[in-house]
GROMACS .gro file of C-alpha atoms in nm:
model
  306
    1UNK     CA    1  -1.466  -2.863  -0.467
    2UNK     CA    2  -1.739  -2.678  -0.253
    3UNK     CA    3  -1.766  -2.350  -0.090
    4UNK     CA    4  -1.668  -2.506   0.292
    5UNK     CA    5  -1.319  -2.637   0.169
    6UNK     CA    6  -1.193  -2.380   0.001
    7UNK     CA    7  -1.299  -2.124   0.339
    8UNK     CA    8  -1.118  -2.409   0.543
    9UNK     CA    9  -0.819  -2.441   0.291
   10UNK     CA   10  -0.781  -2.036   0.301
   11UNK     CA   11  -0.823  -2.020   0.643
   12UNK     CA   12  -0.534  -2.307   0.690
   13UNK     CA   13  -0.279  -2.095   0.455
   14UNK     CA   14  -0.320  -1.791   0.662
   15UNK     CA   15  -0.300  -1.929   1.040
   16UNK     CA   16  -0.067  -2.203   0.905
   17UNK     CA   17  -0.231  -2.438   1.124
   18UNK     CA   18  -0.479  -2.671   1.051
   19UNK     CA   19  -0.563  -2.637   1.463
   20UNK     CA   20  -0.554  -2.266   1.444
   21UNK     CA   21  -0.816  -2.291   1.147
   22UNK     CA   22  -0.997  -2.531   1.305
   23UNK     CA   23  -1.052  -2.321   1.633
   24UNK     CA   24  -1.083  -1.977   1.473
   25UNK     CA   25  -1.378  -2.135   1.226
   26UNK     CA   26  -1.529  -2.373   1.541
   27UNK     CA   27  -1.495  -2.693   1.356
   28UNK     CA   28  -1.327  -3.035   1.502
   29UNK     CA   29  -0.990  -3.098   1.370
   30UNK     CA   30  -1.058  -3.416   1.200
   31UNK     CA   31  -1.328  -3.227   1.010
   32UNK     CA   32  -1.121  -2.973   0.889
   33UNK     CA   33  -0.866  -3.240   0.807
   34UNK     CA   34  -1.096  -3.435   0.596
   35UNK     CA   35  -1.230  -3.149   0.383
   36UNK     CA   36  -0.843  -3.089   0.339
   37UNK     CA   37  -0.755  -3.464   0.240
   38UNK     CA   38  -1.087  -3.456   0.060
   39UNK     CA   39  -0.970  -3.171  -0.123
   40UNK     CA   40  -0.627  -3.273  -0.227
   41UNK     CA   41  -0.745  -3.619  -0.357
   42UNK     CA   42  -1.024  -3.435  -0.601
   43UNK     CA   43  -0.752  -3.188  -0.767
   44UNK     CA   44  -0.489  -3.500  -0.740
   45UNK     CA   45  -0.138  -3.276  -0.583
   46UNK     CA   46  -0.046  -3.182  -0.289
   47UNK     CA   47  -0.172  -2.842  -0.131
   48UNK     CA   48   0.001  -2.771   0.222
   49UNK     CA   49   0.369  -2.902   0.338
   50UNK     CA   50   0.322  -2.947   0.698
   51UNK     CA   51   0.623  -2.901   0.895
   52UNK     CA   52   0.735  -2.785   1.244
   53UNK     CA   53   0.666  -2.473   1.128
   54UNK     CA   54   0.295  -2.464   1.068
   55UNK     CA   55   0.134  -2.547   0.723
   56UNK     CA   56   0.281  -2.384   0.425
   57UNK     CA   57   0.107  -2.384   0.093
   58UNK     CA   58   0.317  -2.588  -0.199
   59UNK     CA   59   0.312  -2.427  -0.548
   60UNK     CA   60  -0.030  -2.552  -0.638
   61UNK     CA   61  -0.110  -2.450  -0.276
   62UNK     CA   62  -0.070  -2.081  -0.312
   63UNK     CA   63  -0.243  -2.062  -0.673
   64UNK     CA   64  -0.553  -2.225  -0.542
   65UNK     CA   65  -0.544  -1.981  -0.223
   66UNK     CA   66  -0.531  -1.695  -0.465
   67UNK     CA   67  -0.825  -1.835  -0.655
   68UNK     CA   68  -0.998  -1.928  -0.306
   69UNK     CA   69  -1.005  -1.549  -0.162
   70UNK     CA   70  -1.158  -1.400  -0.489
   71UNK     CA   71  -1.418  -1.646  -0.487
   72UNK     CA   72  -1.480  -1.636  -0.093
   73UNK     CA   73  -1.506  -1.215  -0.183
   74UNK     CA   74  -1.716  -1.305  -0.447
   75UNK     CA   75  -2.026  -1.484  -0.263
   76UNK     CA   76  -1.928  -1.229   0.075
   77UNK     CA   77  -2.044  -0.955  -0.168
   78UNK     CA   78  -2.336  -1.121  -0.283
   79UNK     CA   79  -2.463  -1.204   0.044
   80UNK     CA   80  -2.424  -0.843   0.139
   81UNK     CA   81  -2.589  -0.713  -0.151
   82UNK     CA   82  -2.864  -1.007  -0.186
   83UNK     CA   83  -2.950  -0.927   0.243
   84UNK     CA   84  -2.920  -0.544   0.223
   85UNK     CA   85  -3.267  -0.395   0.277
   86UNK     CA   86  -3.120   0.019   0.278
   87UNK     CA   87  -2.940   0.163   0.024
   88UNK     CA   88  -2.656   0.224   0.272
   89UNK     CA   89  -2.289   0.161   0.110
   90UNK     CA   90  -2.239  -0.185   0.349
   91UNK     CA   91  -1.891  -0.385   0.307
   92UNK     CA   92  -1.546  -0.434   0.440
   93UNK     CA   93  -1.289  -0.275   0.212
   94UNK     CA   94  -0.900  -0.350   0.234
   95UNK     CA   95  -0.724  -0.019   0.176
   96UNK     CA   96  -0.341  -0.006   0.080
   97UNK     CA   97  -0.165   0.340   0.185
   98UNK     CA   98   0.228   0.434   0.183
   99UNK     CA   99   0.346   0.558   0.495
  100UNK     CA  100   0.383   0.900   0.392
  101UNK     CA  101   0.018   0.938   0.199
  102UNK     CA  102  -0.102   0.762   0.560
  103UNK     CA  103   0.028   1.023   0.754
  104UNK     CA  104  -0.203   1.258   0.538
  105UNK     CA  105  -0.537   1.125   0.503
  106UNK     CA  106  -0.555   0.749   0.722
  107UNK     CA  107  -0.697   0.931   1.025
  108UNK     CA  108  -0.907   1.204   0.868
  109UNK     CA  109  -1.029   0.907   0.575
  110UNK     CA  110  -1.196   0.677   0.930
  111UNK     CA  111  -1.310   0.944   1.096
  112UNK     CA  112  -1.526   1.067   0.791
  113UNK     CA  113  -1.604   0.677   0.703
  114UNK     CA  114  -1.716   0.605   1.060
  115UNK     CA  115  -1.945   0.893   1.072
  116UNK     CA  116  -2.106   0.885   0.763
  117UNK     CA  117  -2.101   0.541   0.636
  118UNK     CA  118  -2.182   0.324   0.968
  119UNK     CA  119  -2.210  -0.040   0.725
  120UNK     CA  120  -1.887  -0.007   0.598
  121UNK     CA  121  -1.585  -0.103   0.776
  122UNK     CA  122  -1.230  -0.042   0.648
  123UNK     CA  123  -0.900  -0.216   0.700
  124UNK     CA  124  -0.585  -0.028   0.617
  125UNK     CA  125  -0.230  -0.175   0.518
  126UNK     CA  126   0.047   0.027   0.536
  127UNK     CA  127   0.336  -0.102   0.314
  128UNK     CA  128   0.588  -0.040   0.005
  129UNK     CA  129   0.431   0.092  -0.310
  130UNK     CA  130   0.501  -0.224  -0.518
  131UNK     CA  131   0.441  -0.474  -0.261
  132UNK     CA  132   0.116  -0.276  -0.229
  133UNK     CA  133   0.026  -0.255  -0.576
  134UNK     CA  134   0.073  -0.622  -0.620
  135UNK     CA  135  -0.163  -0.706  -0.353
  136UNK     CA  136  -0.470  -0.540  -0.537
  137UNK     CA  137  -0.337  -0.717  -0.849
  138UNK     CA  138  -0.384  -1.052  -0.649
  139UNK     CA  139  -0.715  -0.934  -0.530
  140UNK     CA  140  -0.579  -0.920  -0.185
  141UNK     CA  141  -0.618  -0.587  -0.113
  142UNK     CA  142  -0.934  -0.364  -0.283
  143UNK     CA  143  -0.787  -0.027  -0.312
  144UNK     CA  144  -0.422   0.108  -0.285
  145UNK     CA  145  -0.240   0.405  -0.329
  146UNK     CA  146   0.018   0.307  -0.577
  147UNK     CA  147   0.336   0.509  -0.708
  148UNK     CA  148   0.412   0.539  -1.090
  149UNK     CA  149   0.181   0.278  -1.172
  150UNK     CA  150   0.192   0.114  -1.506
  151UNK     CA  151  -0.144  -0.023  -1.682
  152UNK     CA  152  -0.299  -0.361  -1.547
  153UNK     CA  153  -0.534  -0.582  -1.680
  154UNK     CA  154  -0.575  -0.647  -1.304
  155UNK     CA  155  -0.734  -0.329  -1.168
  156UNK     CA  156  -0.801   0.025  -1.282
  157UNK     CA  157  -0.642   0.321  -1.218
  158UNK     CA  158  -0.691   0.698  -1.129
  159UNK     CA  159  -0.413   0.977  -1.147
  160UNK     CA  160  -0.462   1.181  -0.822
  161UNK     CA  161  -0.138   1.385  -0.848
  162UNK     CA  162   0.210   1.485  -0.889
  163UNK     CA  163   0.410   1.449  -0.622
  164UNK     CA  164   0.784   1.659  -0.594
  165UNK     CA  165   1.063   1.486  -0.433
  166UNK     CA  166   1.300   1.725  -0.180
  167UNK     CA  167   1.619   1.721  -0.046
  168UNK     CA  168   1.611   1.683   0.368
  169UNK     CA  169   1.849   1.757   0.582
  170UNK     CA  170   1.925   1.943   0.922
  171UNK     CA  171   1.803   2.259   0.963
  172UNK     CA  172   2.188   2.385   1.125
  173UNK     CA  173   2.342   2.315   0.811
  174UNK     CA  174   2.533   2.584   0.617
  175UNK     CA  175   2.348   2.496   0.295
  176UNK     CA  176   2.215   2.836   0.158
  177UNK     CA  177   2.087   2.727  -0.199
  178UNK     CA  178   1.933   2.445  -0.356
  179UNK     CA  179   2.240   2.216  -0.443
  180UNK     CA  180   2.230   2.050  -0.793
  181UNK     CA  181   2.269   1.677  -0.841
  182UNK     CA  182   2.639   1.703  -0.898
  183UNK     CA  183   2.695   1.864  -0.571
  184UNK     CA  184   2.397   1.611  -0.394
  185UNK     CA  185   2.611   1.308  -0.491
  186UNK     CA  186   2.942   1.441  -0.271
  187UNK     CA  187   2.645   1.468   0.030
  188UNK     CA  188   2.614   1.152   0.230
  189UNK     CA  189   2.248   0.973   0.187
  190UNK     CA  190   2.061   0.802   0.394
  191UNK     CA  191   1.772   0.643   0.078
  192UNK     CA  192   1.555   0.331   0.083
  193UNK     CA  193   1.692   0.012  -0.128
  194UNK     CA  194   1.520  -0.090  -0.467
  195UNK     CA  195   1.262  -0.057  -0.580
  196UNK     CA  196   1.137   0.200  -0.389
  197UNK     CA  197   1.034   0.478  -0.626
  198UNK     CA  198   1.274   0.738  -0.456
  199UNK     CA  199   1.565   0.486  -0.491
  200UNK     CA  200   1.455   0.446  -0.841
  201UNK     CA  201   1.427   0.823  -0.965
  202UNK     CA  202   1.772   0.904  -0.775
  203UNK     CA  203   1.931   0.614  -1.020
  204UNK     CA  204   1.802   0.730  -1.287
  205UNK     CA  205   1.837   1.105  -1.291
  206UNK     CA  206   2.220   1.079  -1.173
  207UNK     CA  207   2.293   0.779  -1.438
  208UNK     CA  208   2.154   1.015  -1.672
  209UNK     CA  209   2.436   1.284  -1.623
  210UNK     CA  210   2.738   0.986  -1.524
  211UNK     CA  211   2.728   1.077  -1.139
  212UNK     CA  212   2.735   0.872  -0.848
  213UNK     CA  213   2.598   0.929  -0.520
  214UNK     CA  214   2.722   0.825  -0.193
  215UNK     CA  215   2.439   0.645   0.009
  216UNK     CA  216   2.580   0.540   0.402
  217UNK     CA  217   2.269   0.334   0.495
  218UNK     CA  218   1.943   0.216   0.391
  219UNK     CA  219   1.605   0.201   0.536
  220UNK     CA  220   1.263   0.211   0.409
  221UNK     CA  221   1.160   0.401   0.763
  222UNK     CA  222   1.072   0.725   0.656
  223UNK     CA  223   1.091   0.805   1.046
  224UNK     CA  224   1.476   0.640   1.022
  225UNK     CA  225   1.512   0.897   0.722
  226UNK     CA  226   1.409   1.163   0.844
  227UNK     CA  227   1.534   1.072   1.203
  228UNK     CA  228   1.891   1.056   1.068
  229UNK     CA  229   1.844   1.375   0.810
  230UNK     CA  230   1.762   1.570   1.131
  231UNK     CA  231   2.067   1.464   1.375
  232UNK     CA  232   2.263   1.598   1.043
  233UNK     CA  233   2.387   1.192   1.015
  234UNK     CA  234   2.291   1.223   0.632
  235UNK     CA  235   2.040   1.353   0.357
  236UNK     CA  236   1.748   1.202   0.226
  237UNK     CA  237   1.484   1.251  -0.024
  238UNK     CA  238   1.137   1.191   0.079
  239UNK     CA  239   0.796   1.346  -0.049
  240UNK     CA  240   0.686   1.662   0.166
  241UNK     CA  241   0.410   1.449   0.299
  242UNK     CA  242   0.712   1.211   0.538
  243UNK     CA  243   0.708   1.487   0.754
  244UNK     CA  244   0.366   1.537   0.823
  245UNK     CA  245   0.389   1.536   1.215
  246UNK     CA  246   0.755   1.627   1.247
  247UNK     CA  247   0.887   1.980   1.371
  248UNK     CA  248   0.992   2.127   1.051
  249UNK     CA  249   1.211   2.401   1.227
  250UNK     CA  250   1.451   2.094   1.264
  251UNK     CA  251   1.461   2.031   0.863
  252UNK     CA  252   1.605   2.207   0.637
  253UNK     CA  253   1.401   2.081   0.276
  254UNK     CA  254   1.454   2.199  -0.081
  255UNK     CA  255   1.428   2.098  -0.417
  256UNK     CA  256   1.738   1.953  -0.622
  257UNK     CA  257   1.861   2.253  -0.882
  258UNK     CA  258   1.877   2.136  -1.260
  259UNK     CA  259   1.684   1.798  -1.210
  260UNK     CA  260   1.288   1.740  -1.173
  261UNK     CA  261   1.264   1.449  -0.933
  262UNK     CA  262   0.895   1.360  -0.914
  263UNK     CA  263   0.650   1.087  -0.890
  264UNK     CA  264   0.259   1.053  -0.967
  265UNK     CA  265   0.046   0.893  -0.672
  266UNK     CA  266  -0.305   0.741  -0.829
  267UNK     CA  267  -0.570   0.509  -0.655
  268UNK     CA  268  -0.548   0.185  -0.755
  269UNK     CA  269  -0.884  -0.057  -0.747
  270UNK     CA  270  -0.913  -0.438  -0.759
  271UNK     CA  271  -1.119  -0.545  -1.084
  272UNK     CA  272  -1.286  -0.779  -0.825
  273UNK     CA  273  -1.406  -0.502  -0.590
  274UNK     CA  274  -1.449  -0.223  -0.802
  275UNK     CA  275  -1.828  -0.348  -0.841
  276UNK     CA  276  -1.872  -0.302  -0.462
  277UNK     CA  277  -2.076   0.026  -0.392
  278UNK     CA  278  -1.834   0.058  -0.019
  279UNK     CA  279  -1.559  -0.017  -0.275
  280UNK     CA  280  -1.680   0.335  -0.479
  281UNK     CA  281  -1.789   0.505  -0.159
  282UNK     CA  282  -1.422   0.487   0.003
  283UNK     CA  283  -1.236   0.553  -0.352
  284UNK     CA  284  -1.418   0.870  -0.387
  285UNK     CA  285  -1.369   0.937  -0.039
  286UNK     CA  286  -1.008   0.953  -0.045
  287UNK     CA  287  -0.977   1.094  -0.327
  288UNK     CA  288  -1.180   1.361  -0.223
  289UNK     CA  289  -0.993   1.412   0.095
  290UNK     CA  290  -0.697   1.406  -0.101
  291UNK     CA  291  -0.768   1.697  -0.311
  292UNK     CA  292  -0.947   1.928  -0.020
  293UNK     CA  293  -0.588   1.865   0.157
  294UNK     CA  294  -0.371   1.981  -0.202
  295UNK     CA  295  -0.625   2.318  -0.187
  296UNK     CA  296  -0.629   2.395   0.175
  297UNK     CA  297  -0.243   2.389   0.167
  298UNK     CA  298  -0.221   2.108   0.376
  299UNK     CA  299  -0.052   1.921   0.147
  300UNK     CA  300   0.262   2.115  -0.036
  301UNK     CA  301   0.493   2.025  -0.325
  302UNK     CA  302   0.232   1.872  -0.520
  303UNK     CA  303   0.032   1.912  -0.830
  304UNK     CA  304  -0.335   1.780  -0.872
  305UNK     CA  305  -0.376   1.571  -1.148
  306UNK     CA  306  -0.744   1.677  -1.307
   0.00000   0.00000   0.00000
């Protein structure tokens, strides 16, 4: 097993095409092929099913590709450190945001990386918190912004802050206090499905007191949550940062009376990147931003996490 088969292999798994591979790397087909074949008969199974679909990895397929992409970032980060002649940050760093934390920072975050740090370049995912926060524990993403995350052998974390949950709806309705959790479950609710960590804390708090709450749809679209909380279709409960960009004279938002719903954001880094000096330069970064935002006021309902 060498270097060039497992860059072809990866390559295969993510165009699933050995022709698409083949093209995006410039190598023949039949070479590509043969460092495939060549590859399967050394480790003895079967890596790819090849189908009218494209090539899908098997099993043994998609644990070798996991393998593959540290060790590809692996000798990409020794090249770049072994070549660099400045000590200028250089790297590309995959960055995991949720929506609402990437309505806050993803813009402001490039424009100051851009500026500043012209060798590193930055690729952000948007995504679900756990779907996120699995990535960087596959080395698959670097850095992510995860929700409630539990300890990980995988990658270390760092608390940025508290974050409250509020009650959204339209700002026409007759609602003059903050309702308490009894009265929120005879409200309709628009909420995303499991396991999103709003859907999660909702269970919770109302199993906690026996209640039951009445959700009418589902949709992990905090622009579909807010979209419907706003034509008065339903409530939701969303961090104060999903309506960064919306006109809040159309929302009505408050807090749930009798019941702390909350949830603590922290920064999440790969153990395989977190030796990578554009890996530190973009955690810090963020962070950074992050906090300027919580003291300017910029970013409300929270509490920094020191």
């Amino acid at each position: 097993m060498d270097f060039k088969q497992l860059k072809y292999f990866a390559r295969i798994v993510e165009l699933e095409s050995i022709t698409a591979a083949a093209q995006s790397l410039f190598v023949a087909q039949p070479s590509i092929s043969q460092h495939l074949a060549n590859l399967e008969a050394e480790l003895g199974v079967k890596l790819l099913n090849r189908g009218v679909r494209g090539a899908r990895p098997t099993p043994a397929g998609e644990l070798l590709y996991q393998y593959a992409k540290t060790i590809l970032r692996q000798i990409d980060e020794a090249t770049v450190v072994v070549k660099q002649e400045s000590t200028d940050p250089t790297g590309h760093i995959s960055l995991g945001l949720p929506t609402s934390t990437s309505k806050m920072v993803a813009v402001e975050l490039l424009a100051e990386l851009t500026s500043r740090y012209k060798q590193i370049s930055v690729e952000i995912v948007e995504g679900a918190t756990a779907d996120l926060a699995e990535m960087v524990a596959k080395q698959t993403l670097d850095i992510t912004v995860g929700v409630d995350i539990q300890e990980s052998t995988k990658f270390d974390i760092y608390p940025l802050l508290i974050e409250d949950l509020l009650l959204i709806g339209p700002a026409s309705s007759p609602l003059d206090h903050s309702p308490t959790l009894e009265q929120l479950c005879m409200m309709p609710l628009v909420l995303p499905s499991f396991p999103n960590s709003v859907r999660v804390k909702m269970e919770r708090a109302c199993t906690e007191q026996g209640l039951r709450y009445s959700v009418i749809a589902e949709s992990a679209a905090a622009s579909v949550m807010v979209g419907a909380a706003r034509e008065g279709l339903a409530w939701t409960i969303l961090p104060w940062a999903a309506l960064k960009g919306e006109n809040l004279e159309l929302l009505r938002c408050t807090r749930i009376e009798g019941v702390t719903l909350q949830r603590t954001l922290s920064l999440c880094v790969s153990k395989g990147a977190i030796s990578n000096s554009a890996c530190g330069v973009v955690r810090d970064t963020l962070a950074r931003l992050i906090r300027q935002k919580v003291e300017r006021k910029e970013w409300l309902h929270v509490t920094p996490i020191s």
